[in-house]
């Protein structure tokens, strides 16, 4: 039976790489798929991986109708055996409904790839709808790591190396960007809660150590050292 499968994870965990691998494996067997993406780091009409792999795709912008596009291709005599939708977190809920309709009405497998939550730990609307509708949700097994070495579970937006928690939900960027520009970093939950990025942790480590409180003042000892001496009467 065809399925709507949602592959989810943080940034830098290999979602786009897996999308390209699925496309390669199926096309090598003579199958033909439709590849869609949105706001890819390589630019419009591209699906790219940080490993340097890239392929052409259809840019699924605002108002794009997945179902109508696939039906149009089939009606024109084209062949579609499966659908890949990368950066699915950016899709509108109604676009996710269209992906589900492709599975149900056209009986095609649809593989969607996306981040679950934004830099504020809030669900993206597209990801939320995928969680609601997907036949299967797969959390990618290639774990991204926080700077501390723990498993990264949250995406942080950074400006000048410092984590920010306000702003538009969608600002296109990437991990490992220069600190002077808007970038992203994956963190474990503990350091996301503390807003402790790699740059902030490095700055803290370079700061001079200080005592948490000032020491108690010591009263000077009286001259002769006998102020507290009690002499018994003879």
PDB file of C-alpha atoms in Angstrom, residues 21-213:
ATOM      1  CA  UNK A  21      19.533   8.549  -1.603  1.00  0.00           C
ATOM      2  CA  UNK A  22      15.892   7.478  -1.955  1.00  0.00           C
ATOM      3  CA  UNK A  23      15.699   9.258  -5.299  1.00  0.00           C
ATOM      4  CA  UNK A  24      18.915   7.559  -6.462  1.00  0.00           C
ATOM      5  CA  UNK A  25      17.839   4.076  -5.400  1.00  0.00           C
ATOM      6  CA  UNK A  26      14.447   4.308  -7.074  1.00  0.00           C
ATOM      7  CA  UNK A  27      15.613   5.968 -10.264  1.00  0.00           C
ATOM      8  CA  UNK A  28      18.320   3.278 -10.563  1.00  0.00           C
ATOM      9  CA  UNK A  29      15.481   0.746 -10.759  1.00  0.00           C
ATOM     10  CA  UNK A  30      13.800   2.608 -13.597  1.00  0.00           C
ATOM     11  CA  UNK A  31      11.250   4.482 -11.487  1.00  0.00           C
ATOM     12  CA  UNK A  32      10.498   8.141 -12.115  1.00  0.00           C
ATOM     13  CA  UNK A  33       9.658  10.519  -9.317  1.00  0.00           C
ATOM     14  CA  UNK A  34       8.679  14.122  -8.781  1.00  0.00           C
ATOM     15  CA  UNK A  35      11.056  16.024  -6.519  1.00  0.00           C
ATOM     16  CA  UNK A  36       9.877  19.145  -4.728  1.00  0.00           C
ATOM     17  CA  UNK A  37      11.676  21.494  -2.377  1.00  0.00           C
ATOM     18  CA  UNK A  38      11.294  24.927  -0.852  1.00  0.00           C
ATOM     19  CA  UNK A  39      13.832  27.450   0.410  1.00  0.00           C
ATOM     20  CA  UNK A  40      16.747  25.103  -0.200  1.00  0.00           C
ATOM     21  CA  UNK A  41      20.204  26.360   0.768  1.00  0.00           C
ATOM     22  CA  UNK A  42      21.383  25.914  -2.846  1.00  0.00           C
ATOM     23  CA  UNK A  43      18.672  28.203  -4.202  1.00  0.00           C
ATOM     24  CA  UNK A  44      15.345  27.947  -5.981  1.00  0.00           C
ATOM     25  CA  UNK A  45      14.572  24.701  -7.788  1.00  0.00           C
ATOM     26  CA  UNK A  46      17.288  22.705  -6.023  1.00  0.00           C
ATOM     27  CA  UNK A  47      17.463  19.905  -3.479  1.00  0.00           C
ATOM     28  CA  UNK A  48      20.901  19.839  -1.897  1.00  0.00           C
ATOM     29  CA  UNK A  49      22.811  18.107   0.859  1.00  0.00           C
ATOM     30  CA  UNK A  50      25.589  19.497   3.037  1.00  0.00           C
ATOM     31  CA  UNK A  51      27.717  16.647   1.696  1.00  0.00           C
ATOM     32  CA  UNK A  52      27.763  18.477  -1.641  1.00  0.00           C
ATOM     33  CA  UNK A  53      25.113  16.438  -3.470  1.00  0.00           C
ATOM     34  CA  UNK A  54      22.492  18.384  -5.408  1.00  0.00           C
ATOM     35  CA  UNK A  55      19.718  17.722  -7.902  1.00  0.00           C
ATOM     36  CA  UNK A  56      17.052  19.740  -9.662  1.00  0.00           C
ATOM     37  CA  UNK A  57      13.623  20.018  -8.100  1.00  0.00           C
ATOM     38  CA  UNK A  58      10.342  21.847  -8.500  1.00  0.00           C
ATOM     39  CA  UNK A  59      10.111  24.871  -6.210  1.00  0.00           C
ATOM     40  CA  UNK A  60       6.966  24.405  -4.126  1.00  0.00           C
ATOM     41  CA  UNK A  61       6.338  27.986  -3.109  1.00  0.00           C
ATOM     42  CA  UNK A  62       3.407  29.598  -1.371  1.00  0.00           C
ATOM     43  CA  UNK A  63       0.132  28.629  -3.062  1.00  0.00           C
ATOM     44  CA  UNK A  64       1.695  25.723  -4.974  1.00  0.00           C
ATOM     45  CA  UNK A  65      -0.732  22.795  -5.483  1.00  0.00           C
ATOM     46  CA  UNK A  66       1.057  19.443  -5.303  1.00  0.00           C
ATOM     47  CA  UNK A  67      -1.965  17.390  -6.307  1.00  0.00           C
ATOM     48  CA  UNK A  68      -2.774  19.536  -9.342  1.00  0.00           C
ATOM     49  CA  UNK A  69       0.863  19.499 -10.438  1.00  0.00           C
ATOM     50  CA  UNK A  70       1.153  15.694 -10.320  1.00  0.00           C
ATOM     51  CA  UNK A  71      -2.243  15.236 -12.025  1.00  0.00           C
ATOM     52  CA  UNK A  72      -1.164  17.700 -14.732  1.00  0.00           C
ATOM     53  CA  UNK A  73       1.994  15.723 -15.395  1.00  0.00           C
ATOM     54  CA  UNK A  74       0.095  12.435 -15.570  1.00  0.00           C
ATOM     55  CA  UNK A  75      -2.570  13.956 -17.821  1.00  0.00           C
ATOM     56  CA  UNK A  76       0.136  15.146 -20.217  1.00  0.00           C
ATOM     57  CA  UNK A  77       1.397  11.582 -20.577  1.00  0.00           C
ATOM     58  CA  UNK A  78       4.211  11.853 -18.054  1.00  0.00           C
ATOM     59  CA  UNK A  79       5.127   9.178 -15.572  1.00  0.00           C
ATOM     60  CA  UNK A  80       5.184   9.572 -11.798  1.00  0.00           C
ATOM     61  CA  UNK A  81       6.004   6.608  -9.551  1.00  0.00           C
ATOM     62  CA  UNK A  82       6.697   8.446  -6.282  1.00  0.00           C
ATOM     63  CA  UNK A  83       6.961  11.939  -4.789  1.00  0.00           C
ATOM     64  CA  UNK A  84       9.708  13.482  -2.647  1.00  0.00           C
ATOM     65  CA  UNK A  85       9.057  16.736  -0.768  1.00  0.00           C
ATOM     66  CA  UNK A  86      12.048  18.241   1.031  1.00  0.00           C
ATOM     67  CA  UNK A  87      11.962  21.134   3.537  1.00  0.00           C
ATOM     68  CA  UNK A  88       8.376  20.115   4.248  1.00  0.00           C
ATOM     69  CA  UNK A  89       8.279  22.159   7.458  1.00  0.00           C
ATOM     70  CA  UNK A  90       7.790  25.246   5.273  1.00  0.00           C
ATOM     71  CA  UNK A  91       4.620  23.898   3.645  1.00  0.00           C
ATOM     72  CA  UNK A  92       1.167  25.182   4.508  1.00  0.00           C
ATOM     73  CA  UNK A  93      -1.185  22.656   6.145  1.00  0.00           C
ATOM     74  CA  UNK A  94      -3.346  22.545   3.012  1.00  0.00           C
ATOM     75  CA  UNK A  95      -0.284  21.604   0.957  1.00  0.00           C
ATOM     76  CA  UNK A  96       0.320  18.653   3.273  1.00  0.00           C
ATOM     77  CA  UNK A  97      -3.313  17.683   2.695  1.00  0.00           C
ATOM     78  CA  UNK A  98      -2.521  17.657  -1.032  1.00  0.00           C
ATOM     79  CA  UNK A  99       0.376  15.267  -0.425  1.00  0.00           C
ATOM     80  CA  UNK A 100      -1.953  12.952   1.469  1.00  0.00           C
ATOM     81  CA  UNK A 101      -4.429  13.115  -1.398  1.00  0.00           C
ATOM     82  CA  UNK A 102      -1.693  12.040  -3.825  1.00  0.00           C
ATOM     83  CA  UNK A 103      -1.228   8.912  -1.696  1.00  0.00           C
ATOM     84  CA  UNK A 104      -4.931   8.144  -1.337  1.00  0.00           C
ATOM     85  CA  UNK A 105      -6.292   9.071  -4.768  1.00  0.00           C
ATOM     86  CA  UNK A 106      -3.300   8.479  -7.049  1.00  0.00           C
ATOM     87  CA  UNK A 107      -1.822   5.619  -5.015  1.00  0.00           C
ATOM     88  CA  UNK A 108       1.726   6.957  -5.028  1.00  0.00           C
ATOM     89  CA  UNK A 109       4.281   6.865  -2.226  1.00  0.00           C
ATOM     90  CA  UNK A 110       5.098  10.306  -0.848  1.00  0.00           C
ATOM     91  CA  UNK A 111       8.283  10.888   1.159  1.00  0.00           C
ATOM     92  CA  UNK A 112       8.365  14.170   3.075  1.00  0.00           C
ATOM     93  CA  UNK A 113      11.458  15.446   4.875  1.00  0.00           C
ATOM     94  CA  UNK A 114      11.532  18.255   7.396  1.00  0.00           C
ATOM     95  CA  UNK A 115      12.396  19.785  10.734  1.00  0.00           C
ATOM     96  CA  UNK A 116       9.736  19.255  13.375  1.00  0.00           C
ATOM     97  CA  UNK A 117      10.164  22.386  15.524  1.00  0.00           C
ATOM     98  CA  UNK A 118      11.491  25.892  14.963  1.00  0.00           C
ATOM     99  CA  UNK A 119      14.125  27.841  16.897  1.00  0.00           C
ATOM    100  CA  UNK A 120      11.537  28.572  19.610  1.00  0.00           C
ATOM    101  CA  UNK A 121      10.746  24.834  20.007  1.00  0.00           C
ATOM    102  CA  UNK A 122       7.310  25.429  18.417  1.00  0.00           C
ATOM    103  CA  UNK A 123       5.954  23.086  15.765  1.00  0.00           C
ATOM    104  CA  UNK A 124       6.100  24.307  12.183  1.00  0.00           C
ATOM    105  CA  UNK A 125       2.551  24.264  10.718  1.00  0.00           C
ATOM    106  CA  UNK A 126       3.647  21.941   7.911  1.00  0.00           C
ATOM    107  CA  UNK A 127       5.343  19.541  10.313  1.00  0.00           C
ATOM    108  CA  UNK A 128       2.359  19.582  12.644  1.00  0.00           C
ATOM    109  CA  UNK A 129       0.051  18.603   9.793  1.00  0.00           C
ATOM    110  CA  UNK A 130       2.428  15.850   8.714  1.00  0.00           C
ATOM    111  CA  UNK A 131       2.431  14.431  12.240  1.00  0.00           C
ATOM    112  CA  UNK A 132      -1.358  14.452  12.114  1.00  0.00           C
ATOM    113  CA  UNK A 133      -1.665  12.794   8.685  1.00  0.00           C
ATOM    114  CA  UNK A 134       1.415  10.657   8.031  1.00  0.00           C
ATOM    115  CA  UNK A 135       1.049   6.908   7.788  1.00  0.00           C
ATOM    116  CA  UNK A 136       4.509   6.616   9.246  1.00  0.00           C
ATOM    117  CA  UNK A 137       6.931   8.962  11.021  1.00  0.00           C
ATOM    118  CA  UNK A 138      10.624   8.140  10.907  1.00  0.00           C
ATOM    119  CA  UNK A 139      13.108   9.929  13.166  1.00  0.00           C
ATOM    120  CA  UNK A 140      16.471   9.907  11.423  1.00  0.00           C
ATOM    121  CA  UNK A 141      19.038   7.688  13.096  1.00  0.00           C
ATOM    122  CA  UNK A 142      22.059   9.818  12.185  1.00  0.00           C
ATOM    123  CA  UNK A 143      22.184  11.959  15.306  1.00  0.00           C
ATOM    124  CA  UNK A 144      23.319  15.548  15.132  1.00  0.00           C
ATOM    125  CA  UNK A 145      25.402  16.507  18.153  1.00  0.00           C
ATOM    126  CA  UNK A 146      25.314  19.503  20.453  1.00  0.00           C
ATOM    127  CA  UNK A 147      28.647  21.262  21.065  1.00  0.00           C
ATOM    128  CA  UNK A 148      28.816  19.404  24.406  1.00  0.00           C
ATOM    129  CA  UNK A 149      28.690  16.017  22.664  1.00  0.00           C
ATOM    130  CA  UNK A 150      25.139  15.126  23.701  1.00  0.00           C
ATOM    131  CA  UNK A 151      22.449  14.299  21.154  1.00  0.00           C
ATOM    132  CA  UNK A 152      21.081  17.499  19.615  1.00  0.00           C
ATOM    133  CA  UNK A 153      17.306  17.726  19.814  1.00  0.00           C
ATOM    134  CA  UNK A 154      16.607  21.418  19.201  1.00  0.00           C
ATOM    135  CA  UNK A 155      17.422  24.028  16.574  1.00  0.00           C
ATOM    136  CA  UNK A 156      18.739  27.393  17.743  1.00  0.00           C
ATOM    137  CA  UNK A 157      18.865  30.595  15.715  1.00  0.00           C
ATOM    138  CA  UNK A 158      21.969  32.680  16.323  1.00  0.00           C
ATOM    139  CA  UNK A 159      23.031  36.239  15.591  1.00  0.00           C
ATOM    140  CA  UNK A 160      26.644  37.061  16.263  1.00  0.00           C
ATOM    141  CA  UNK A 161      27.030  33.672  17.893  1.00  0.00           C
ATOM    142  CA  UNK A 162      24.317  34.442  20.451  1.00  0.00           C
ATOM    143  CA  UNK A 163      21.028  32.557  20.549  1.00  0.00           C
ATOM    144  CA  UNK A 164      17.859  34.541  19.811  1.00  0.00           C
ATOM    145  CA  UNK A 165      14.303  33.498  20.633  1.00  0.00           C
ATOM    146  CA  UNK A 166      12.296  36.187  18.840  1.00  0.00           C
ATOM    147  CA  UNK A 167      11.672  36.917  15.186  1.00  0.00           C
ATOM    148  CA  UNK A 168       9.939  35.488  12.142  1.00  0.00           C
ATOM    149  CA  UNK A 169       9.492  31.732  12.152  1.00  0.00           C
ATOM    150  CA  UNK A 170      11.065  31.332   8.705  1.00  0.00           C
ATOM    151  CA  UNK A 171      14.460  32.918   8.115  1.00  0.00           C
ATOM    152  CA  UNK A 172      16.543  30.924   5.653  1.00  0.00           C
ATOM    153  CA  UNK A 173      20.016  30.129   6.953  1.00  0.00           C
ATOM    154  CA  UNK A 174      22.315  27.236   7.674  1.00  0.00           C
ATOM    155  CA  UNK A 175      24.473  25.740  10.395  1.00  0.00           C
ATOM    156  CA  UNK A 176      28.159  26.673  10.764  1.00  0.00           C
ATOM    157  CA  UNK A 177      27.685  30.192   9.437  1.00  0.00           C
ATOM    158  CA  UNK A 178      29.990  33.119  10.356  1.00  0.00           C
ATOM    159  CA  UNK A 179      29.006  34.557  13.721  1.00  0.00           C
ATOM    160  CA  UNK A 180      28.287  37.983  12.222  1.00  0.00           C
ATOM    161  CA  UNK A 181      25.272  36.709  10.243  1.00  0.00           C
ATOM    162  CA  UNK A 182      22.034  34.940  11.070  1.00  0.00           C
ATOM    163  CA  UNK A 183      22.761  31.249  11.413  1.00  0.00           C
ATOM    164  CA  UNK A 184      21.570  28.117  13.132  1.00  0.00           C
ATOM    165  CA  UNK A 185      23.048  25.699  15.620  1.00  0.00           C
ATOM    166  CA  UNK A 186      21.755  22.379  16.916  1.00  0.00           C
ATOM    167  CA  UNK A 187      21.712  22.022  20.702  1.00  0.00           C
ATOM    168  CA  UNK A 188      20.666  19.515  23.326  1.00  0.00           C
ATOM    169  CA  UNK A 189      17.580  20.519  25.306  1.00  0.00           C
ATOM    170  CA  UNK A 190      19.576  21.573  28.371  1.00  0.00           C
ATOM    171  CA  UNK A 191      21.745  24.036  26.492  1.00  0.00           C
ATOM    172  CA  UNK A 192      18.829  25.255  24.380  1.00  0.00           C
ATOM    173  CA  UNK A 193      16.956  26.072  27.594  1.00  0.00           C
ATOM    174  CA  UNK A 194      20.010  27.886  28.919  1.00  0.00           C
ATOM    175  CA  UNK A 195      20.624  29.616  25.552  1.00  0.00           C
ATOM    176  CA  UNK A 196      24.198  28.374  25.697  1.00  0.00           C
ATOM    177  CA  UNK A 197      25.613  28.134  22.186  1.00  0.00           C
ATOM    178  CA  UNK A 198      29.126  26.992  21.331  1.00  0.00           C
ATOM    179  CA  UNK A 199      30.266  30.626  21.046  1.00  0.00           C
ATOM    180  CA  UNK A 200      28.695  31.540  24.401  1.00  0.00           C
ATOM    181  CA  UNK A 201      30.259  28.492  26.078  1.00  0.00           C
ATOM    182  CA  UNK A 202      33.667  29.380  24.630  1.00  0.00           C
ATOM    183  CA  UNK A 203      33.356  32.948  25.892  1.00  0.00           C
ATOM    184  CA  UNK A 204      32.404  31.704  29.360  1.00  0.00           C
ATOM    185  CA  UNK A 205      35.399  29.362  29.419  1.00  0.00           C
ATOM    186  CA  UNK A 206      37.750  32.250  28.557  1.00  0.00           C
ATOM    187  CA  UNK A 207      36.363  34.516  31.293  1.00  0.00           C
ATOM    188  CA  UNK A 208      38.527  34.834  34.437  1.00  0.00           C
ATOM    189  CA  UNK A 209      37.377  32.769  37.388  1.00  0.00           C
ATOM    190  CA  UNK A 210      35.794  34.777  40.199  1.00  0.00           C
ATOM    191  CA  UNK A 211      34.538  33.803  43.603  1.00  0.00           C
ATOM    192  CA  UNK A 212      30.734  33.691  43.887  1.00  0.00           C
ATOM    193  CA  UNK A 213      30.713  36.004  46.953  1.00  0.00           C
TER     194      UNK A 213
END
